């Protein structure tokens, strides 16, 4: 049985078991709440709606990538499980409001949440270990420039997911014959092609690997990403790619703005107690204002003042000038470290979203000094200014604290070319997960 068949069987089995465990949590909550008796009226009402609650839970598990957990770290599996269960609570309560017959004490929801966390965290970790054992690390052949393959190898080692075992490296091959010899020697299950190779050789490697049915990863450059979502058209019988630029169409801009206003208002209401406590802690911890206003650059190069909770000492850049914060920056206060780790320091930017300076999702806004610096180093950096800046983005959920600005730019361009309202919701959900993972919080 090949790995793809095993994955399908394992996924089907885990979906069925997840459905059972989701409802087991609710049934157990009923029993605990009502003295180990099932009240007929309330439980019959639950039975009428449990398929929808179950479906919502399974969809949340899928959004958080729990049906391919072998691609994730242990910390990501735990964080994804916690958020999927926690977010199911308001969904189930919303259904209770919608289906008027589905009425029983709200304590049942809370007890079910606790029980499901107790059930699902061990179950999901056990399944994650099983998937790791079944699939193992795939043999990987790296092909690219001298520096590139060493950098990529180190990235794979630092990933902590063990998806691949680098069994071979081929630096700057001079011909396709060298690639054929490397494939025959290392017998890779997958090949990764770097960006620092001649286009002609990359095409030959792709043709070779695809003809041999060897899966391929390709490190893209900026224009590969821009072309990836191009529309295929024809002029006469000539096939052509059609590109319209990175700015969203007017209709999509209206939808995105409506979502921003609605979700930002809800988030501000829910977060207001946290923001009040945060303001008090900042004043008690160090001298200086609660809020920090900093000039940033958004869509089409427009400048605005970005609101944040202050996380550094007063006048932190008076001596250093504009400097990007580092992971162990001594200028960060005690409370500031907590705020940065949990991203609570970004909550005041919900006001920027309501004002229209920012969107909930988009490229993170940078300071004018760094926009000029990065654009000078990488001219393609200017392309990200075609989108309104965001409170979170694809680069924040897929990247890490140490991800280079070049790679973050690739994520920003990919987001620009693949935007949909559902994509924004998915990124927002994944942002919640990232908060719980130390090396991904930035």
CSV table of C-alpha atoms in Angstrom, one decimal:
chain,number,residue,atom,x,y,z
A,1,UNK,CA,0.0,0.0,0.0
A,2,UNK,CA,1.5,3.3,-1.1
A,3,UNK,CA,1.7,6.4,1.2
A,4,UNK,CA,-1.1,8.3,-0.6
A,5,UNK,CA,-3.5,5.4,0.0
A,6,UNK,CA,-2.4,5.1,3.6
A,7,UNK,CA,-3.0,8.9,4.0
A,8,UNK,CA,-6.6,8.6,2.6
A,9,UNK,CA,-7.5,5.7,4.9
A,10,UNK,CA,-6.0,7.4,7.9
A,11,UNK,CA,-7.8,10.7,7.1
A,12,UNK,CA,-11.2,8.9,6.7
A,13,UNK,CA,-10.6,7.1,10.0
A,14,UNK,CA,-9.6,10.2,11.9
A,15,UNK,CA,-12.6,12.2,10.6
A,16,UNK,CA,-15.0,9.5,11.8
A,17,UNK,CA,-13.3,9.2,15.2
A,18,UNK,CA,-13.2,13.0,15.5
A,19,UNK,CA,-17.0,13.1,14.9
A,20,UNK,CA,-17.5,10.5,17.6
A,21,UNK,CA,-15.3,12.4,20.1
A,22,UNK,CA,-17.0,15.7,19.4
A,23,UNK,CA,-20.4,14.3,20.3
A,24,UNK,CA,-19.0,12.3,23.2
A,25,UNK,CA,-17.9,15.5,24.8
A,26,UNK,CA,-21.4,17.0,24.6
A,27,UNK,CA,-23.1,13.8,25.8
A,28,UNK,CA,-20.6,13.6,28.8
A,29,UNK,CA,-21.3,17.3,29.5
A,30,UNK,CA,-25.1,16.5,29.6
A,31,UNK,CA,-24.5,13.7,32.0
A,32,UNK,CA,-22.3,15.7,34.3
A,33,UNK,CA,-24.6,18.7,34.3
A,34,UNK,CA,-27.8,16.8,34.9
A,35,UNK,CA,-26.6,14.2,37.5
A,36,UNK,CA,-25.9,11.4,35.0
A,37,UNK,CA,-29.4,11.6,33.6
A,38,UNK,CA,-30.2,12.7,30.0
A,39,UNK,CA,-33.2,15.2,30.1
A,40,UNK,CA,-35.3,14.0,27.2
A,41,UNK,CA,-36.5,17.4,26.0
A,42,UNK,CA,-33.1,19.0,26.0
A,43,UNK,CA,-31.3,16.0,24.6
A,44,UNK,CA,-33.8,15.5,21.7
A,45,UNK,CA,-33.2,19.2,20.8
A,46,UNK,CA,-29.5,18.5,20.8
A,47,UNK,CA,-30.0,15.5,18.5
A,48,UNK,CA,-31.7,17.7,15.9
A,49,UNK,CA,-28.7,20.0,15.6
A,50,UNK,CA,-25.7,17.8,16.4
A,51,UNK,CA,-24.9,17.1,12.7
A,52,UNK,CA,-24.3,20.8,12.1
A,53,UNK,CA,-22.2,21.1,15.3
A,54,UNK,CA,-20.2,18.1,14.2
A,55,UNK,CA,-19.7,19.5,10.7
A,56,UNK,CA,-18.5,22.8,12.0
A,57,UNK,CA,-16.0,21.0,14.3
A,58,UNK,CA,-14.7,18.9,11.4
A,59,UNK,CA,-14.4,22.0,9.2
A,60,UNK,CA,-12.4,23.8,11.9
A,61,UNK,CA,-10.1,20.8,12.2
A,62,UNK,CA,-9.5,20.9,8.4
A,63,UNK,CA,-8.9,24.7,8.3
A,64,UNK,CA,-6.2,24.2,11.0
A,65,UNK,CA,-4.5,21.5,9.0
A,66,UNK,CA,-5.2,18.7,11.5
A,67,UNK,CA,-5.9,16.2,8.7
A,68,UNK,CA,-2.3,16.5,7.6
A,69,UNK,CA,-0.7,16.9,11.0
A,70,UNK,CA,2.4,15.0,10.0
A,71,UNK,CA,3.4,18.2,8.1
A,72,UNK,CA,3.4,20.2,11.4
A,73,UNK,CA,5.3,20.4,14.6
A,74,UNK,CA,4.1,19.1,17.9
A,75,UNK,CA,3.5,22.7,19.1
A,76,UNK,CA,1.4,23.5,16.0
A,77,UNK,CA,-0.7,20.4,16.5
A,78,UNK,CA,-1.5,21.4,20.1
A,79,UNK,CA,-2.2,25.0,19.2
A,80,UNK,CA,-4.4,24.0,16.3
A,81,UNK,CA,-6.4,21.6,18.4
A,82,UNK,CA,-6.9,24.1,21.2
A,83,UNK,CA,-8.2,26.9,18.8
A,84,UNK,CA,-10.4,24.5,16.8
A,85,UNK,CA,-12.2,23.4,20.0
A,86,UNK,CA,-12.3,26.9,21.5
A,87,UNK,CA,-13.8,28.4,18.3
A,88,UNK,CA,-16.4,25.6,18.2
A,89,UNK,CA,-17.9,27.0,21.4
A,90,UNK,CA,-19.2,30.3,20.0
A,91,UNK,CA,-20.3,28.4,16.8
A,92,UNK,CA,-22.3,25.9,18.8
A,93,UNK,CA,-23.8,28.7,21.0
A,94,UNK,CA,-24.7,30.6,17.8
A,95,UNK,CA,-26.5,27.5,16.6
A,96,UNK,CA,-28.3,27.3,19.9
A,97,UNK,CA,-29.6,30.9,19.3
A,98,UNK,CA,-30.6,30.1,15.7
A,99,UNK,CA,-32.4,26.8,16.5
A,100,UNK,CA,-34.7,28.0,19.2
A,101,UNK,CA,-35.6,24.5,20.2
A,102,UNK,CA,-31.9,23.8,21.0
A,103,UNK,CA,-32.0,25.3,24.5
A,104,UNK,CA,-30.3,24.1,27.7
A,105,UNK,CA,-28.0,25.6,30.3
A,106,UNK,CA,-24.9,27.3,28.8
A,107,UNK,CA,-22.8,25.5,31.4
A,108,UNK,CA,-23.2,22.4,29.1
A,109,UNK,CA,-21.2,24.3,26.4
A,110,UNK,CA,-18.4,25.2,28.9
A,111,UNK,CA,-18.2,21.6,30.3
A,112,UNK,CA,-18.2,20.2,26.8
A,113,UNK,CA,-15.3,22.6,25.9
A,114,UNK,CA,-13.2,21.4,28.8
A,115,UNK,CA,-14.0,17.7,28.1
A,116,UNK,CA,-13.2,18.0,24.4
A,117,UNK,CA,-9.8,19.6,25.2
A,118,UNK,CA,-9.1,16.7,27.6
A,119,UNK,CA,-10.1,14.2,24.9
A,120,UNK,CA,-8.7,15.8,21.8
A,121,UNK,CA,-5.2,16.9,22.8
A,122,UNK,CA,-3.9,13.4,23.7
A,123,UNK,CA,-5.8,11.9,20.8
A,124,UNK,CA,-4.4,14.4,18.3
A,125,UNK,CA,-0.8,14.0,19.6
A,126,UNK,CA,-1.1,10.2,19.4
A,127,UNK,CA,-2.4,10.5,15.8
A,128,UNK,CA,0.4,12.9,15.0
A,129,UNK,CA,3.0,10.4,16.2
A,130,UNK,CA,1.3,7.6,14.3
A,131,UNK,CA,1.4,9.7,11.1
A,132,UNK,CA,5.1,10.5,11.6
A,133,UNK,CA,5.8,6.8,12.0
A,134,UNK,CA,3.7,5.8,9.0
A,135,UNK,CA,5.0,8.4,6.6
A,136,UNK,CA,8.5,9.0,7.9
A,137,UNK,CA,10.9,11.5,6.4
A,138,UNK,CA,11.1,11.5,2.6
A,139,UNK,CA,14.4,11.3,0.8
A,140,UNK,CA,15.2,14.7,-0.6
A,141,UNK,CA,17.7,15.8,-3.3
A,142,UNK,CA,18.7,19.4,-3.2
A,143,UNK,CA,19.7,21.1,-6.5
A,144,UNK,CA,20.8,24.7,-6.6
A,145,UNK,CA,23.6,27.2,-6.2
A,146,UNK,CA,26.4,26.6,-3.8
A,147,UNK,CA,25.2,29.0,-1.0
A,148,UNK,CA,21.6,28.3,-1.7
A,149,UNK,CA,21.7,24.5,-1.1
A,150,UNK,CA,23.5,24.9,2.2
A,151,UNK,CA,21.1,27.6,3.3
A,152,UNK,CA,18.1,25.5,2.3
A,153,UNK,CA,19.5,22.4,4.0
A,154,UNK,CA,19.9,24.4,7.3
A,155,UNK,CA,16.3,25.7,6.9
A,156,UNK,CA,15.1,22.1,6.6
A,157,UNK,CA,17.1,21.0,9.7
A,158,UNK,CA,15.7,23.9,11.7
A,159,UNK,CA,12.1,23.2,10.7
A,160,UNK,CA,11.6,20.6,13.5
A,161,UNK,CA,9.0,18.8,11.4
A,162,UNK,CA,11.2,16.1,9.9
A,163,UNK,CA,9.3,15.9,6.7
A,164,UNK,CA,12.5,15.3,4.7
A,165,UNK,CA,15.9,13.7,5.0
A,166,UNK,CA,18.4,15.4,2.8
A,167,UNK,CA,20.1,12.4,1.3
A,168,UNK,CA,21.9,14.3,-1.6
A,169,UNK,CA,23.0,17.8,-2.6
A,170,UNK,CA,24.0,18.9,-6.1
A,171,UNK,CA,25.6,22.3,-6.3
A,172,UNK,CA,25.6,24.3,-9.5
A,173,UNK,CA,25.3,21.4,-12.0
A,174,UNK,CA,26.7,22.2,-15.4
A,175,UNK,CA,24.4,19.9,-17.4
A,176,UNK,CA,21.3,17.8,-17.1
A,177,UNK,CA,23.6,14.7,-17.2
A,178,UNK,CA,24.9,15.6,-13.8
A,179,UNK,CA,21.3,15.8,-12.5
A,180,UNK,CA,20.5,12.3,-14.0
A,181,UNK,CA,23.6,10.9,-12.2
A,182,UNK,CA,22.6,12.4,-8.9
A,183,UNK,CA,19.0,11.0,-9.2
A,184,UNK,CA,20.4,7.5,-10.0
A,185,UNK,CA,22.8,7.8,-7.1
A,186,UNK,CA,20.6,9.1,-4.4
A,187,UNK,CA,17.2,7.7,-5.5
A,188,UNK,CA,15.2,10.7,-4.0
A,189,UNK,CA,11.5,10.5,-3.3
A,190,UNK,CA,11.3,14.3,-3.9
A,191,UNK,CA,13.5,16.9,-5.5
A,192,UNK,CA,13.9,20.6,-4.5
A,193,UNK,CA,15.1,22.9,-7.2
A,194,UNK,CA,16.6,26.2,-6.1
A,195,UNK,CA,16.2,29.6,-7.7
A,196,UNK,CA,19.9,30.2,-8.5
A,197,UNK,CA,20.0,28.0,-11.6
A,198,UNK,CA,19.9,28.9,-15.3
A,199,UNK,CA,16.3,28.9,-16.6
A,200,UNK,CA,17.2,26.4,-19.4
A,201,UNK,CA,18.6,23.9,-16.8
A,202,UNK,CA,15.6,24.4,-14.5
A,203,UNK,CA,13.3,23.5,-17.4
A,204,UNK,CA,15.3,20.4,-18.2
A,205,UNK,CA,15.3,19.3,-14.5
A,206,UNK,CA,11.5,19.8,-14.4
A,207,UNK,CA,11.0,17.7,-17.6
A,208,UNK,CA,13.3,15.0,-16.2
A,209,UNK,CA,11.7,14.7,-12.8
A,210,UNK,CA,8.1,14.9,-14.1
A,211,UNK,CA,8.8,12.2,-16.7
A,212,UNK,CA,10.2,10.0,-13.9
A,213,UNK,CA,7.2,10.7,-11.7
A,214,UNK,CA,9.3,12.3,-9.0
A,215,UNK,CA,7.5,15.1,-7.1
A,216,UNK,CA,9.3,18.5,-7.2
A,217,UNK,CA,9.5,21.5,-5.0
A,218,UNK,CA,10.6,24.8,-6.7
A,219,UNK,CA,11.9,27.8,-4.8
A,220,UNK,CA,10.2,30.7,-6.7
A,221,UNK,CA,11.5,34.1,-7.5
A,222,UNK,CA,9.2,37.1,-7.3
A,223,UNK,CA,8.0,36.9,-10.9
A,224,UNK,CA,7.2,33.2,-10.6
A,225,UNK,CA,4.7,34.2,-7.9
A,226,UNK,CA,3.2,37.0,-9.9
A,227,UNK,CA,2.8,34.7,-12.9
A,228,UNK,CA,1.4,31.8,-10.8
A,229,UNK,CA,-2.1,33.3,-10.7
A,230,UNK,CA,-2.1,34.7,-14.3
A,231,UNK,CA,-5.2,34.1,-16.4
A,232,UNK,CA,-4.6,32.0,-19.5
A,233,UNK,CA,-6.1,33.5,-22.6
A,234,UNK,CA,-5.5,33.3,-26.3
A,235,UNK,CA,-4.8,35.9,-29.1
A,236,UNK,CA,-5.9,34.0,-32.1
A,237,UNK,CA,-4.4,30.6,-31.6
A,238,UNK,CA,-1.5,32.0,-29.5
A,239,UNK,CA,-1.7,31.1,-25.8
A,240,UNK,CA,-0.9,34.1,-23.5
A,241,UNK,CA,-0.9,34.9,-19.8
A,242,UNK,CA,-2.9,38.0,-18.9
A,243,UNK,CA,-2.0,40.0,-15.8
A,244,UNK,CA,-4.0,43.0,-14.4
A,245,UNK,CA,-1.7,44.1,-11.6
A,246,UNK,CA,-1.9,43.5,-7.8
A,247,UNK,CA,-4.6,46.0,-6.8
A,248,UNK,CA,-8.0,44.4,-5.9
A,249,UNK,CA,-10.9,45.0,-8.2
A,250,UNK,CA,-13.4,47.6,-6.9
A,251,UNK,CA,-16.0,45.0,-6.0
A,252,UNK,CA,-13.5,43.0,-4.0
A,253,UNK,CA,-12.3,46.1,-2.2
A,254,UNK,CA,-15.9,46.8,-1.1
A,255,UNK,CA,-16.3,43.3,0.2
A,256,UNK,CA,-13.0,43.4,2.0
A,257,UNK,CA,-13.8,46.8,3.6
A,258,UNK,CA,-17.2,45.6,4.8
A,259,UNK,CA,-15.5,42.5,6.4
A,260,UNK,CA,-12.9,44.8,8.0
A,261,UNK,CA,-15.4,47.1,9.6
A,262,UNK,CA,-17.7,44.2,10.9
A,263,UNK,CA,-14.9,42.0,12.3
A,264,UNK,CA,-12.9,44.9,13.7
A,265,UNK,CA,-15.9,46.2,15.6
A,266,UNK,CA,-16.6,42.7,17.1
A,267,UNK,CA,-12.9,42.3,17.9
A,268,UNK,CA,-12.7,45.7,19.7
A,269,UNK,CA,-15.8,44.9,21.8
A,270,UNK,CA,-14.4,41.5,22.8
A,271,UNK,CA,-10.8,42.8,23.4
A,272,UNK,CA,-11.7,45.9,25.3
A,273,UNK,CA,-11.3,44.3,28.8
A,274,UNK,CA,-7.9,43.0,27.8
A,275,UNK,CA,-6.9,46.4,26.4
A,276,UNK,CA,-7.9,48.2,29.6
A,277,UNK,CA,-5.8,45.7,31.7
A,278,UNK,CA,-2.9,46.1,29.3
A,279,UNK,CA,-2.9,49.9,29.6
A,280,UNK,CA,-2.8,49.6,33.4
A,281,UNK,CA,0.1,47.2,33.3
A,282,UNK,CA,2.1,49.4,30.9
A,283,UNK,CA,1.8,52.4,33.3
A,284,UNK,CA,2.8,50.3,36.3
A,285,UNK,CA,5.8,48.7,34.5
A,286,UNK,CA,7.7,51.6,33.0
A,287,UNK,CA,7.8,55.3,32.5
A,288,UNK,CA,6.2,56.6,29.3
A,289,UNK,CA,2.9,56.7,27.5
A,290,UNK,CA,0.5,53.8,27.1
A,291,UNK,CA,0.3,54.1,23.3
A,292,UNK,CA,3.1,54.4,20.7
A,293,UNK,CA,2.3,56.2,17.5
A,294,UNK,CA,4.7,55.4,14.6
A,295,UNK,CA,4.6,56.6,11.0
A,296,UNK,CA,4.1,53.7,8.6
A,297,UNK,CA,3.5,53.3,4.8
A,298,UNK,CA,0.4,51.7,3.4
A,299,UNK,CA,-1.4,51.4,0.0
A,300,UNK,CA,0.2,53.4,-2.8
A,301,UNK,CA,2.9,54.8,-0.5
A,302,UNK,CA,0.4,56.7,1.7
A,303,UNK,CA,1.7,57.5,5.2
A,304,UNK,CA,-0.3,57.1,8.4
A,305,UNK,CA,0.3,56.8,12.1
A,306,UNK,CA,0.0,53.2,13.4
A,307,UNK,CA,-1.3,52.7,16.9
A,308,UNK,CA,0.4,50.2,19.2
A,309,UNK,CA,0.7,49.5,22.9
A,310,UNK,CA,4.2,50.7,23.9
A,311,UNK,CA,6.5,47.7,24.4
A,312,UNK,CA,9.9,49.5,24.6
A,313,UNK,CA,11.4,51.9,27.0
A,314,UNK,CA,10.6,55.6,26.5
A,315,UNK,CA,12.5,57.2,23.6
A,316,UNK,CA,14.0,53.8,22.6
A,317,UNK,CA,15.3,55.0,19.3
A,318,UNK,CA,16.7,58.4,20.5
A,319,UNK,CA,20.3,57.1,20.3
A,320,UNK,CA,20.0,54.2,17.9
A,321,UNK,CA,17.8,55.8,15.2
A,322,UNK,CA,15.4,53.6,13.2
A,323,UNK,CA,16.2,50.0,14.0
A,324,UNK,CA,14.2,46.8,13.6
A,325,UNK,CA,13.5,45.0,16.9
A,326,UNK,CA,15.4,41.8,17.5
A,327,UNK,CA,14.3,38.7,19.4
A,328,UNK,CA,16.1,39.6,22.6
A,329,UNK,CA,16.1,43.3,22.2
A,330,UNK,CA,17.2,45.0,25.5
A,331,UNK,CA,14.9,48.0,24.8
A,332,UNK,CA,11.8,45.8,25.2
A,333,UNK,CA,10.2,46.1,28.7
A,334,UNK,CA,9.0,43.2,30.8
A,335,UNK,CA,5.4,43.7,30.0
A,336,UNK,CA,6.4,44.5,26.4
A,337,UNK,CA,7.8,41.0,25.9
A,338,UNK,CA,4.5,39.4,26.9
A,339,UNK,CA,2.6,41.8,24.7
A,340,UNK,CA,4.8,41.0,21.7
A,341,UNK,CA,4.7,37.3,22.3
A,342,UNK,CA,0.9,37.3,22.4
A,343,UNK,CA,0.5,40.1,19.8
A,344,UNK,CA,-1.7,42.1,22.3
A,345,UNK,CA,0.5,45.1,21.4
A,346,UNK,CA,-1.2,45.1,18.0
A,347,UNK,CA,-4.8,45.4,19.2
A,348,UNK,CA,-4.9,49.2,19.0
A,349,UNK,CA,-4.5,48.8,15.2
A,350,UNK,CA,-8.1,47.7,15.1
A,351,UNK,CA,-8.7,51.5,15.3
A,352,UNK,CA,-6.5,51.9,12.2
A,353,UNK,CA,-8.6,49.3,10.5
A,354,UNK,CA,-11.9,51.2,11.3
A,355,UNK,CA,-10.3,54.4,10.1
A,356,UNK,CA,-9.4,52.8,6.8
A,357,UNK,CA,-5.6,53.1,7.2
A,358,UNK,CA,-5.2,49.3,7.3
A,359,UNK,CA,-7.1,46.1,6.6
A,360,UNK,CA,-7.4,43.2,8.9
A,361,UNK,CA,-5.3,41.1,6.5
A,362,UNK,CA,-2.6,42.3,4.2
A,363,UNK,CA,1.2,43.0,4.1
A,364,UNK,CA,2.4,44.4,7.4
A,365,UNK,CA,3.0,48.2,7.2
A,366,UNK,CA,6.6,49.3,7.3
A,367,UNK,CA,8.2,52.5,8.3
A,368,UNK,CA,9.3,54.9,5.5
A,369,UNK,CA,13.0,54.4,6.3
A,370,UNK,CA,12.8,50.7,5.9
A,371,UNK,CA,10.5,50.9,2.8
A,372,UNK,CA,13.1,53.0,1.1
A,373,UNK,CA,15.9,50.7,2.3
A,374,UNK,CA,14.2,47.5,1.2
A,375,UNK,CA,13.1,48.9,-2.1
A,376,UNK,CA,16.7,49.9,-2.8
A,377,UNK,CA,17.9,46.4,-2.1
A,378,UNK,CA,14.9,44.5,-3.8
A,379,UNK,CA,13.0,46.7,-6.3
A,380,UNK,CA,10.1,44.2,-6.3
A,381,UNK,CA,9.4,45.3,-2.7
A,382,UNK,CA,7.5,48.3,-4.1
A,383,UNK,CA,4.9,45.8,-5.5
A,384,UNK,CA,3.5,45.1,-1.9
A,385,UNK,CA,2.5,48.8,-1.7
A,386,UNK,CA,-0.3,48.0,-4.2
A,387,UNK,CA,-2.2,46.5,-1.3
A,388,UNK,CA,-3.5,48.1,1.9
A,389,UNK,CA,-1.4,47.1,4.8
A,390,UNK,CA,-2.8,44.6,7.3
A,391,UNK,CA,-2.9,43.8,11.0
A,392,UNK,CA,-1.8,40.2,10.1
A,393,UNK,CA,-0.9,38.5,6.8
A,394,UNK,CA,0.2,35.4,5.0
A,395,UNK,CA,3.8,36.1,5.9
A,396,UNK,CA,3.0,36.2,9.6
A,397,UNK,CA,1.2,32.9,9.7
A,398,UNK,CA,3.5,31.0,7.3
A,399,UNK,CA,6.8,32.6,8.3
A,400,UNK,CA,8.8,32.8,11.5
A,401,UNK,CA,10.3,35.5,13.7
A,402,UNK,CA,13.6,35.0,11.8
A,403,UNK,CA,12.1,34.8,8.3
A,404,UNK,CA,14.0,37.2,5.9
A,405,UNK,CA,12.2,40.2,4.4
A,406,UNK,CA,12.8,38.7,1.0
A,407,UNK,CA,10.9,35.6,1.9
A,408,UNK,CA,8.1,37.6,3.6
A,409,UNK,CA,7.8,39.6,0.4
A,410,UNK,CA,7.2,36.4,-1.5
A,411,UNK,CA,4.4,35.5,0.9
A,412,UNK,CA,2.9,39.0,0.5
A,413,UNK,CA,3.0,38.8,-3.3
A,414,UNK,CA,1.4,35.3,-3.1
A,415,UNK,CA,-1.4,36.7,-0.9
A,416,UNK,CA,-2.0,39.6,-3.4
A,417,UNK,CA,-2.4,37.2,-6.3
A,418,UNK,CA,-4.6,34.7,-4.4
A,419,UNK,CA,-6.9,37.0,-2.4
A,420,UNK,CA,-10.5,35.8,-1.6
A,421,UNK,CA,-12.7,36.7,1.4
A,422,UNK,CA,-12.4,33.1,2.6
A,423,UNK,CA,-8.6,33.4,2.4
A,424,UNK,CA,-8.8,36.3,4.8
A,425,UNK,CA,-10.9,34.4,7.2
A,426,UNK,CA,-8.4,31.5,7.0
A,427,UNK,CA,-5.5,33.7,7.7
A,428,UNK,CA,-7.3,35.3,10.7
A,429,UNK,CA,-8.0,31.8,12.2
A,430,UNK,CA,-4.3,30.8,11.7
A,431,UNK,CA,-3.1,34.0,13.3
A,432,UNK,CA,-4.8,32.9,16.5
A,433,UNK,CA,-2.9,29.6,16.3
A,434,UNK,CA,0.5,31.4,15.7
A,435,UNK,CA,0.1,33.3,19.0
A,436,UNK,CA,0.6,30.1,20.9
A,437,UNK,CA,3.8,29.1,18.9
A,438,UNK,CA,6.8,31.0,20.2
A,439,UNK,CA,9.1,30.9,17.2
A,440,UNK,CA,6.3,31.9,14.8
A,441,UNK,CA,5.1,35.0,16.8
A,442,UNK,CA,6.6,38.2,15.4
